[in-house]
PDB file of C-alpha atoms in Angstrom:
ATOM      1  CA  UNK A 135     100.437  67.584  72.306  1.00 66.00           C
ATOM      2  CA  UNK A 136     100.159  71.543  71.827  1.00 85.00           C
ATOM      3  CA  UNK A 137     103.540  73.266  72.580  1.00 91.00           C
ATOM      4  CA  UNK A 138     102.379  75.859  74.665  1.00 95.00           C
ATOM      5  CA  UNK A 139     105.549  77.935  76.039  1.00 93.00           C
ATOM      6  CA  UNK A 140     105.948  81.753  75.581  1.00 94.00           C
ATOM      7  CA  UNK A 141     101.835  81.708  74.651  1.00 97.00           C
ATOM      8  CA  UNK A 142      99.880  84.756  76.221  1.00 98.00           C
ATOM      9  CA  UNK A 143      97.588  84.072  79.015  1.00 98.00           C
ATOM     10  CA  UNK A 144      95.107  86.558  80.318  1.00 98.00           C
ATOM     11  CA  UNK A 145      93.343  85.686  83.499  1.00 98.00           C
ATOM     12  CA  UNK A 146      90.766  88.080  85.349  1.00 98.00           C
ATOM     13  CA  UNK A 147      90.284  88.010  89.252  1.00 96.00           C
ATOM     14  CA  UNK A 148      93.954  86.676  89.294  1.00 96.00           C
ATOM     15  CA  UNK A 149      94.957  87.791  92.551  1.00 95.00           C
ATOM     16  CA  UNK A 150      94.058  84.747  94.482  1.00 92.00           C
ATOM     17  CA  UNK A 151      91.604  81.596  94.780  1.00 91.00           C
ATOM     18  CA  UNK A 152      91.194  79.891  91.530  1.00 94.00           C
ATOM     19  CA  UNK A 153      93.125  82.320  89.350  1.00 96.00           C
ATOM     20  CA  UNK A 154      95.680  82.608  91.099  1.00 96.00           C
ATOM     21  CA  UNK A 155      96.497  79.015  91.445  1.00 95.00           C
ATOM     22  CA  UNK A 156      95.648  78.696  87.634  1.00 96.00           C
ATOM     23  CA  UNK A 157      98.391  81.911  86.901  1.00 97.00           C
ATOM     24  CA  UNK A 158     100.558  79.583  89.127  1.00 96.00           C
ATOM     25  CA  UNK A 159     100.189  77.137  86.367  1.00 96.00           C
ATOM     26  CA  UNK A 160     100.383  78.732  83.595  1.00 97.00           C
ATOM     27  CA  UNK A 161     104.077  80.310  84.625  1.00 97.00           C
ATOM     28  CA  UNK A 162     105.292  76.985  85.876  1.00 96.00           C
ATOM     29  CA  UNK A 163     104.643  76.029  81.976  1.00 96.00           C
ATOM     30  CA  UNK A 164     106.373  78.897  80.644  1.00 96.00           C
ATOM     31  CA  UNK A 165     103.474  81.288  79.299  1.00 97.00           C
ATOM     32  CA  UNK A 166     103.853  84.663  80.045  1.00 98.00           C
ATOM     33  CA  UNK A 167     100.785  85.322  82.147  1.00 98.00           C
ATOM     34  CA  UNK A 168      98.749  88.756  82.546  1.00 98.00           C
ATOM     35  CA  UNK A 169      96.396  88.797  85.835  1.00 98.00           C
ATOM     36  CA  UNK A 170      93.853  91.553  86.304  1.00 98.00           C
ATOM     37  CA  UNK A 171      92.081  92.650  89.607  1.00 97.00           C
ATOM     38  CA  UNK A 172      90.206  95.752  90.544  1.00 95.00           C
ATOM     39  CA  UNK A 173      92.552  96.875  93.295  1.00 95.00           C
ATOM     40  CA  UNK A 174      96.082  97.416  92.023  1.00 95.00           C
ATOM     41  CA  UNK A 175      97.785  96.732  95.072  1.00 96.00           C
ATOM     42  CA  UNK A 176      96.233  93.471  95.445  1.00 96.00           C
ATOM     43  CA  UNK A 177      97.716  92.670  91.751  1.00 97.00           C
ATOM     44  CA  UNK A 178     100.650  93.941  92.360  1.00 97.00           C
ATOM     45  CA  UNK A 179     101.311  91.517  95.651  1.00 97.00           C
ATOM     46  CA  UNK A 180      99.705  88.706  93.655  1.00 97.00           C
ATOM     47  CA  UNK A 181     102.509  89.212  90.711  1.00 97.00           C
ATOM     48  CA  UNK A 182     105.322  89.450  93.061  1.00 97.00           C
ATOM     49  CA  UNK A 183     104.162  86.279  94.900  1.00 96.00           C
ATOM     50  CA  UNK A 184     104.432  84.879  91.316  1.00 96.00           C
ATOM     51  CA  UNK A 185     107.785  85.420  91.225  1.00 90.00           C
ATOM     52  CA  UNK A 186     108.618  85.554  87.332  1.00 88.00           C
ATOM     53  CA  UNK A 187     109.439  88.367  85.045  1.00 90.00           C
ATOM     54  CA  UNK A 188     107.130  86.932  82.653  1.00 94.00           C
ATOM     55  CA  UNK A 189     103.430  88.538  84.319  1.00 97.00           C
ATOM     56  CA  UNK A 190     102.203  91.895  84.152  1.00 97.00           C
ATOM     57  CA  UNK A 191      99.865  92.876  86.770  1.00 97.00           C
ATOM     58  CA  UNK A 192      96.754  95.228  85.416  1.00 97.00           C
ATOM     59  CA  UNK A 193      93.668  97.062  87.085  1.00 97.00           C
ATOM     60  CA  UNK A 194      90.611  95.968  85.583  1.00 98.00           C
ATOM     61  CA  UNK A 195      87.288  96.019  86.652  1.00 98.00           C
ATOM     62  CA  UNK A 196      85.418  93.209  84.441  1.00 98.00           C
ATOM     63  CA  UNK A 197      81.605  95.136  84.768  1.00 98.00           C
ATOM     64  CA  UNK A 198      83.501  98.264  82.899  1.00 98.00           C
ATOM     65  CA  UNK A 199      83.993  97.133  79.109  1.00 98.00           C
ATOM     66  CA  UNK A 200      86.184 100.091  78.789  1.00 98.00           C
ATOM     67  CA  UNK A 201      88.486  98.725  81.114  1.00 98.00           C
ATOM     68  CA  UNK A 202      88.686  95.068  79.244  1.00 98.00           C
ATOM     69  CA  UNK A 203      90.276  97.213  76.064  1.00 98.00           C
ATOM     70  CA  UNK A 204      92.669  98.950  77.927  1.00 98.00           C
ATOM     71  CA  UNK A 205      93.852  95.929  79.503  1.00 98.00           C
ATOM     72  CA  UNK A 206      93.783  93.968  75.988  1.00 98.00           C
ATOM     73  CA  UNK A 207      95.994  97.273  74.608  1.00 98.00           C
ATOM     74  CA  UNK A 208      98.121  96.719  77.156  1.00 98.00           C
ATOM     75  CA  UNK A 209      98.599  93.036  77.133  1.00 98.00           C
ATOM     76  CA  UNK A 210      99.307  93.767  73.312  1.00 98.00           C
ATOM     77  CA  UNK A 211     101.736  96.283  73.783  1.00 98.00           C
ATOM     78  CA  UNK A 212     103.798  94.370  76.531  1.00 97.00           C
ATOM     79  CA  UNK A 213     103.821  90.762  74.490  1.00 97.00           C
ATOM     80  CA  UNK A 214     102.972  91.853  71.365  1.00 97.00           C
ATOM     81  CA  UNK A 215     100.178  88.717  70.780  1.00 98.00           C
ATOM     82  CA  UNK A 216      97.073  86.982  73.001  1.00 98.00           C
ATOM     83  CA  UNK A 217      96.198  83.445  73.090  1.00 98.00           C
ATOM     84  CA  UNK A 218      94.540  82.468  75.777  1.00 98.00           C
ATOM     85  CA  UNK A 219      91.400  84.032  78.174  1.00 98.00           C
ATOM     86  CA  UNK A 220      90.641  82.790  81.187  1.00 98.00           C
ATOM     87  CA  UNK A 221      87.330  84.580  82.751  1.00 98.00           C
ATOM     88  CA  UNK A 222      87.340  84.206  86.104  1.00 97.00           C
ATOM     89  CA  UNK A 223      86.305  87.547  87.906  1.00 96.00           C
ATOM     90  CA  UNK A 224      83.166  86.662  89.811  1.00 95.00           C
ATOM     91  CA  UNK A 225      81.701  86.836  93.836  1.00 94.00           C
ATOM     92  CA  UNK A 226      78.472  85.572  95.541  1.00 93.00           C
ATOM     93  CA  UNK A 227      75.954  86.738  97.836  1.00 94.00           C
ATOM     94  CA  UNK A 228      73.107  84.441  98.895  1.00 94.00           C
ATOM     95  CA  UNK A 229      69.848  85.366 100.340  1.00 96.00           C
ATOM     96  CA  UNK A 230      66.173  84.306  99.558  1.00 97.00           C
ATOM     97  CA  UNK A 231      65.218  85.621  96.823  1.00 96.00           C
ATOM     98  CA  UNK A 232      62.587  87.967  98.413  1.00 97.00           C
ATOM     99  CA  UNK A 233      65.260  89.545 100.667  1.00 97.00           C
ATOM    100  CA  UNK A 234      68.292  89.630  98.074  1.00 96.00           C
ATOM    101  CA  UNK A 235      68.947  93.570  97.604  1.00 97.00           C
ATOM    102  CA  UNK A 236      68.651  95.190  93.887  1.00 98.00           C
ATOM    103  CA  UNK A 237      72.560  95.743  94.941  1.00 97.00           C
ATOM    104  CA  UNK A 238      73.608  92.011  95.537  1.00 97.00           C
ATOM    105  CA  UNK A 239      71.863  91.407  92.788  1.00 97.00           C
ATOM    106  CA  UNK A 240      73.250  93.606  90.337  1.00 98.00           C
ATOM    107  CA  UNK A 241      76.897  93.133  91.312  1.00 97.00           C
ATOM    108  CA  UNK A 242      76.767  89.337  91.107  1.00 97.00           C
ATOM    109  CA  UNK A 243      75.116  89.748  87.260  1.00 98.00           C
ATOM    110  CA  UNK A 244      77.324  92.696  86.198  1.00 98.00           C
ATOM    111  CA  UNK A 245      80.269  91.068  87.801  1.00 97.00           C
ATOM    112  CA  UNK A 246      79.752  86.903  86.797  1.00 98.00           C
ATOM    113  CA  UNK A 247      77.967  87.282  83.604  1.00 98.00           C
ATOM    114  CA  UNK A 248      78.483  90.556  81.988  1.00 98.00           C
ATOM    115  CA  UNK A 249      81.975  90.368  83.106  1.00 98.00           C
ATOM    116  CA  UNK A 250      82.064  87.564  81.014  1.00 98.00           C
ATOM    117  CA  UNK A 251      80.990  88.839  78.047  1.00 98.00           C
ATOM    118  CA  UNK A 252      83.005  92.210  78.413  1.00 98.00           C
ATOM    119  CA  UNK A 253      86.252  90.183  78.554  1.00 98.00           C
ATOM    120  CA  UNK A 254      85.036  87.893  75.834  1.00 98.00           C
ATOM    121  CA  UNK A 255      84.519  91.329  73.383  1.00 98.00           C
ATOM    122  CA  UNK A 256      87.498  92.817  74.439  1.00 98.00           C
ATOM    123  CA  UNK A 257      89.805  89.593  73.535  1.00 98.00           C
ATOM    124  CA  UNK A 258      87.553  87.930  70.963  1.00 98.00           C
ATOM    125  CA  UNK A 259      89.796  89.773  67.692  1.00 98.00           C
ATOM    126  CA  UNK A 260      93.142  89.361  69.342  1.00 98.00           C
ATOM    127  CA  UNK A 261      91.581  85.450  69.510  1.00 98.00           C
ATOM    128  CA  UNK A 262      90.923  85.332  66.481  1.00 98.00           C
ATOM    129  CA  UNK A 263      94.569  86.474  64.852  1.00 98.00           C
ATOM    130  CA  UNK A 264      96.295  83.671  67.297  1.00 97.00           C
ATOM    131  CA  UNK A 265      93.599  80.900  67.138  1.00 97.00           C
ATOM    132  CA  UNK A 266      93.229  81.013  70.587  1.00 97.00           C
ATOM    133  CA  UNK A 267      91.680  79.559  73.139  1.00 98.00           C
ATOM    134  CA  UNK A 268      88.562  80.714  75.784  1.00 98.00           C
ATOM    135  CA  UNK A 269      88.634  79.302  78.985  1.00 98.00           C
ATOM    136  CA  UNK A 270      85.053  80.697  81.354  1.00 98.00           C
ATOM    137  CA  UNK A 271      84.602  80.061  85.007  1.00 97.00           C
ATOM    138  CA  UNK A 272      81.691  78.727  85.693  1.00 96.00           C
ATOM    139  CA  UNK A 273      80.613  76.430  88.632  1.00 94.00           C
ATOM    140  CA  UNK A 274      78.005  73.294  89.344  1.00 94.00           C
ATOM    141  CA  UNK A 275      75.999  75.947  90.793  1.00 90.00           C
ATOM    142  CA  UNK A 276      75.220  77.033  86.793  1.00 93.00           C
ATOM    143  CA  UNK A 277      73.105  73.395  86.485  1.00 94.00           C
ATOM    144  CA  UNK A 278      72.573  72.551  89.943  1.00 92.00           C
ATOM    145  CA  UNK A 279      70.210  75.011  91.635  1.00 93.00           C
ATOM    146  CA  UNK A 280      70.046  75.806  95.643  1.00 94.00           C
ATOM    147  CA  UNK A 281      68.171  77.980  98.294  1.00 96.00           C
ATOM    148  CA  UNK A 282      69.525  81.184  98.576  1.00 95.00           C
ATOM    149  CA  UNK A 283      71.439  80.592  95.359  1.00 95.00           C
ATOM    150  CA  UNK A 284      68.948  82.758  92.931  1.00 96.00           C
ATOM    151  CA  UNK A 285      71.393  85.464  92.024  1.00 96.00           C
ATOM    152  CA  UNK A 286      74.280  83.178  91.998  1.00 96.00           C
ATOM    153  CA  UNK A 287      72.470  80.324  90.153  1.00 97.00           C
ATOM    154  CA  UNK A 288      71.468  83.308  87.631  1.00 97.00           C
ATOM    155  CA  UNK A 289      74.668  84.268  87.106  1.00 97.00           C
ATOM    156  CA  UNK A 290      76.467  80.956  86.290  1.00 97.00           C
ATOM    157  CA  UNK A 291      73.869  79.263  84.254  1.00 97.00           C
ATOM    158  CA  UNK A 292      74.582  82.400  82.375  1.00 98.00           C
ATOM    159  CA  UNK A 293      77.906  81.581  82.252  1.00 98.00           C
ATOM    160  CA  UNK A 294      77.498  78.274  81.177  1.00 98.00           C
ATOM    161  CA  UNK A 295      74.637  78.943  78.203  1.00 98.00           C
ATOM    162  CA  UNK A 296      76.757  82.376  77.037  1.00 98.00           C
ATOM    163  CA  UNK A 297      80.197  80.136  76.998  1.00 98.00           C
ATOM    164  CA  UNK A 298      78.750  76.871  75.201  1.00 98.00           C
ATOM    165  CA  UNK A 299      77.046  79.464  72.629  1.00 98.00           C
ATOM    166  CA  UNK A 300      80.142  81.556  72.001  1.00 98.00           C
ATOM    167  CA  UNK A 301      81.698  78.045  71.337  1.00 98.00           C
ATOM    168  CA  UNK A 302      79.722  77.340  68.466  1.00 98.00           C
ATOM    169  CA  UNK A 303      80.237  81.388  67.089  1.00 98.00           C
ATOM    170  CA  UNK A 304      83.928  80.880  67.263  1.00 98.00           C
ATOM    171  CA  UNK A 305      85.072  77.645  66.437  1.00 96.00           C
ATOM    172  CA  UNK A 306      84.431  78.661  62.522  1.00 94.00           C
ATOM    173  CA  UNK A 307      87.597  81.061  63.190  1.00 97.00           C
ATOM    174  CA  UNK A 308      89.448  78.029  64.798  1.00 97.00           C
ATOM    175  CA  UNK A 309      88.976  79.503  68.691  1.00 98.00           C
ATOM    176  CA  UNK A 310      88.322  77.205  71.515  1.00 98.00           C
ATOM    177  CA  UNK A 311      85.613  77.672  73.976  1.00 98.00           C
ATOM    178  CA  UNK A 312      85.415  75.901  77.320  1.00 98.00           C
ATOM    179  CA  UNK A 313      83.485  76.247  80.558  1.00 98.00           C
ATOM    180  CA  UNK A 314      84.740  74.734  83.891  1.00 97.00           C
ATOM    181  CA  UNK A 315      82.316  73.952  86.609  1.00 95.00           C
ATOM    182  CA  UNK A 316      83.404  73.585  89.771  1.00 93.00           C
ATOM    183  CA  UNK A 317      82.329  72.621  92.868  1.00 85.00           C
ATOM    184  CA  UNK A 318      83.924  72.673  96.553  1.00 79.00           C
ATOM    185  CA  UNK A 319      87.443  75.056  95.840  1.00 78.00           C
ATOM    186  CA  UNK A 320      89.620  76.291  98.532  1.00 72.00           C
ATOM    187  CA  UNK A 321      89.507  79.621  98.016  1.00 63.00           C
ATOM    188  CA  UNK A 322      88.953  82.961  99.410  1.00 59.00           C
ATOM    189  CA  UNK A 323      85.238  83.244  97.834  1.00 61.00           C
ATOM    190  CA  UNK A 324      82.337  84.483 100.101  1.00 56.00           C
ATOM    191  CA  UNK A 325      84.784  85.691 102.180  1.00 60.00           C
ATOM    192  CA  UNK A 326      86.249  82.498 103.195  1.00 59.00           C
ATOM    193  CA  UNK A 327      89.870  82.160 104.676  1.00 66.00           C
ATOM    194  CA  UNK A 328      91.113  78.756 103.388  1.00 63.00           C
ATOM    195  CA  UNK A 329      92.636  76.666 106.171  1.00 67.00           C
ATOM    196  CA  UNK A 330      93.498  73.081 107.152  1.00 70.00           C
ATOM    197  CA  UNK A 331      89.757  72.443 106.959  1.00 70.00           C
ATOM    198  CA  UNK A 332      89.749  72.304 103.598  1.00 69.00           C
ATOM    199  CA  UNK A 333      92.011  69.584 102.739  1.00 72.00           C
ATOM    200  CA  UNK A 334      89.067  67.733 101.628  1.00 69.00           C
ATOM    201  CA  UNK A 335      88.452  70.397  98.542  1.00 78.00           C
ATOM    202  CA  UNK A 336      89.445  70.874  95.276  1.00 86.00           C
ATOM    203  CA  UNK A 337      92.853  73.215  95.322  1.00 89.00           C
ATOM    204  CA  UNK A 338      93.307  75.586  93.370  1.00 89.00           C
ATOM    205  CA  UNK A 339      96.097  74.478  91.861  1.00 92.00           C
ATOM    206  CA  UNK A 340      94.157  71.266  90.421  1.00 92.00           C
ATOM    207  CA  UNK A 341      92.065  73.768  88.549  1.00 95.00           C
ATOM    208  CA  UNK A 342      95.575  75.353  87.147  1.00 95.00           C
ATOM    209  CA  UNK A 343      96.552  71.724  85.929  1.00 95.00           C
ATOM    210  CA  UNK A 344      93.037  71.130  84.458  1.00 95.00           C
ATOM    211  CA  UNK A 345      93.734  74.499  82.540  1.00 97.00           C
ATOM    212  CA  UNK A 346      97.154  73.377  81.375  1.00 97.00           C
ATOM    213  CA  UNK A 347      96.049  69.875  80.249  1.00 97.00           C
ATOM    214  CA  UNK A 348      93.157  71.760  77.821  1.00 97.00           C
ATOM    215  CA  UNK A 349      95.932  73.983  76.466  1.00 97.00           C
ATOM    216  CA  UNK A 350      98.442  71.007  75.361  1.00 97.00           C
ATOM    217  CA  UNK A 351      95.385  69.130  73.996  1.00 95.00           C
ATOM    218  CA  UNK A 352      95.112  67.938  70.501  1.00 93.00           C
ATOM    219  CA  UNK A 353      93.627  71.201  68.285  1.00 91.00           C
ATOM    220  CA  UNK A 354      91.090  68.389  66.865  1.00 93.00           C
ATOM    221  CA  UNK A 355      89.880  67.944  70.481  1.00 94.00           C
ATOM    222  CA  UNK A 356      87.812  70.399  72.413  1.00 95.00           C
ATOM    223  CA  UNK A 357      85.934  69.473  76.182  1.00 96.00           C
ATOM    224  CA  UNK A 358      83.528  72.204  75.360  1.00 97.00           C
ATOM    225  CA  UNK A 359      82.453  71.643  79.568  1.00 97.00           C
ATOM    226  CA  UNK A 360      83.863  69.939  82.497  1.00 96.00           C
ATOM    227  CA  UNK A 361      82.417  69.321  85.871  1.00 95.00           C
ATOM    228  CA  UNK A 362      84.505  68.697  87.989  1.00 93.00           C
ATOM    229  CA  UNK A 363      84.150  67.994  91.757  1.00 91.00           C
ATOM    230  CA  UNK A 364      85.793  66.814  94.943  1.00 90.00           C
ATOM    231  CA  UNK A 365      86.206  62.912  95.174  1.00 87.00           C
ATOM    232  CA  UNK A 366      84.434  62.938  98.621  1.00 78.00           C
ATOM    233  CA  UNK A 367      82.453  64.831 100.811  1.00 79.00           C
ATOM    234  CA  UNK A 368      83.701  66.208 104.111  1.00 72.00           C
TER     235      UNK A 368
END
């Protein structure tokens, strides 16, 4: 089992939903954890809610590459190493696709997929000095198409093909690459408040032990891509 205390952890869209409860993780293990959003004050609240000395709270948007360096320089500067991605920035709007706006569309490809790739470029030679490990986003909605789910479908089977790809590019330089699909989260996504309703979902924090478990996995052993779904149906 991989000791994996005092690693680095980056984790965009950390603020709340799924990377939160992953950065919740993460710190519980003892990795010093760096969560990015694009409002500050919503990163800010997110690291005090954290509650450890050990996370640094950035602005990043992931559509602006420019923004993925400065956030790498400053993860750099702060722990001095990074070993571990986690791409998790996304959003969805669903429409038909004859009456999904250029604007919908856009933001859910520049945000889910190119977001994805900016963070992958920005990390990917900081990676490579700590062997680390790349941990994408993805959902079931990147094999398992929908109405109304056009853009979003887009998006993630983007995710998924661009992830498994980079996997075979970087394990030659000993980097892991794995996509997570999931399905029903409670979360905040689509605007969604999370309530008592949602007992019946995958928590977030689930997804922050799946993440752990990957980490402490023998280095011989990589689950390139997990589905993974409630055990029932409401």
């Amino acid at each position: 089992m991989q000791n994996i205390e005092n690693k680095v952890a980056y984790i965009t869209g950390g603020t709340k939903g799924i990377g939160f409860g992953i950065a919740k993780s993460l710190v519980e293990n003892g990795i010093k954890v760096v969560i990015s959003g694009r409002n500050i004050e919503d990163v800010e609240k997110a690291k005090a809610e954290l509650g450890s000395e050990n996370v640094l709270a950035i602005q990043s948007d992931v559509r602006n590459f420019d923004d993925e360096v400065k956030a790498v320089e400053q993860i750099v500067a702060s722990f001095g190493q990074l070993d571990i991605v986690i791409a998790n920035a996304g959003l969805g709007k669903f429409a038909p696709v004859d009456k999904m706006s250029l604007e919908d569309w856009n933001a859910m490809i520049d945000t889910n997929l190119t977001g994805v790739f900016h963070t992958m470029k920005a990390t990917v030679e900081q990676l490579k000095q700590t062997k680390g490990y790349y941990i994408s986003i993805a959902s079931l909605a990147g094999t398992n198409f929908f109405p109304q789910g056009a853009g979003y479908n887009a998006s993630k089977f983007g995710v998924v093909g661009f992830t498994q790809a980079a996997m075979l590019d970087l394990r030659n330089y000993d980097i892991k690459c794995t996509t997570i699909m999931p399905g029903s989260v409670t979360s905040h996504f689509n605007e969604h408040v999370p309530n008592e309703e949602d007992g019946w979902k995958i928590q977030p924090e689930d997804l922050g032990q799946m993440v752990v478990d990957l980490l402490k996995m023998n280095p011989n052993v990589l689950p390139s891509k997990i589905e993974v779904r409630p055990t029932k149906t409401k």
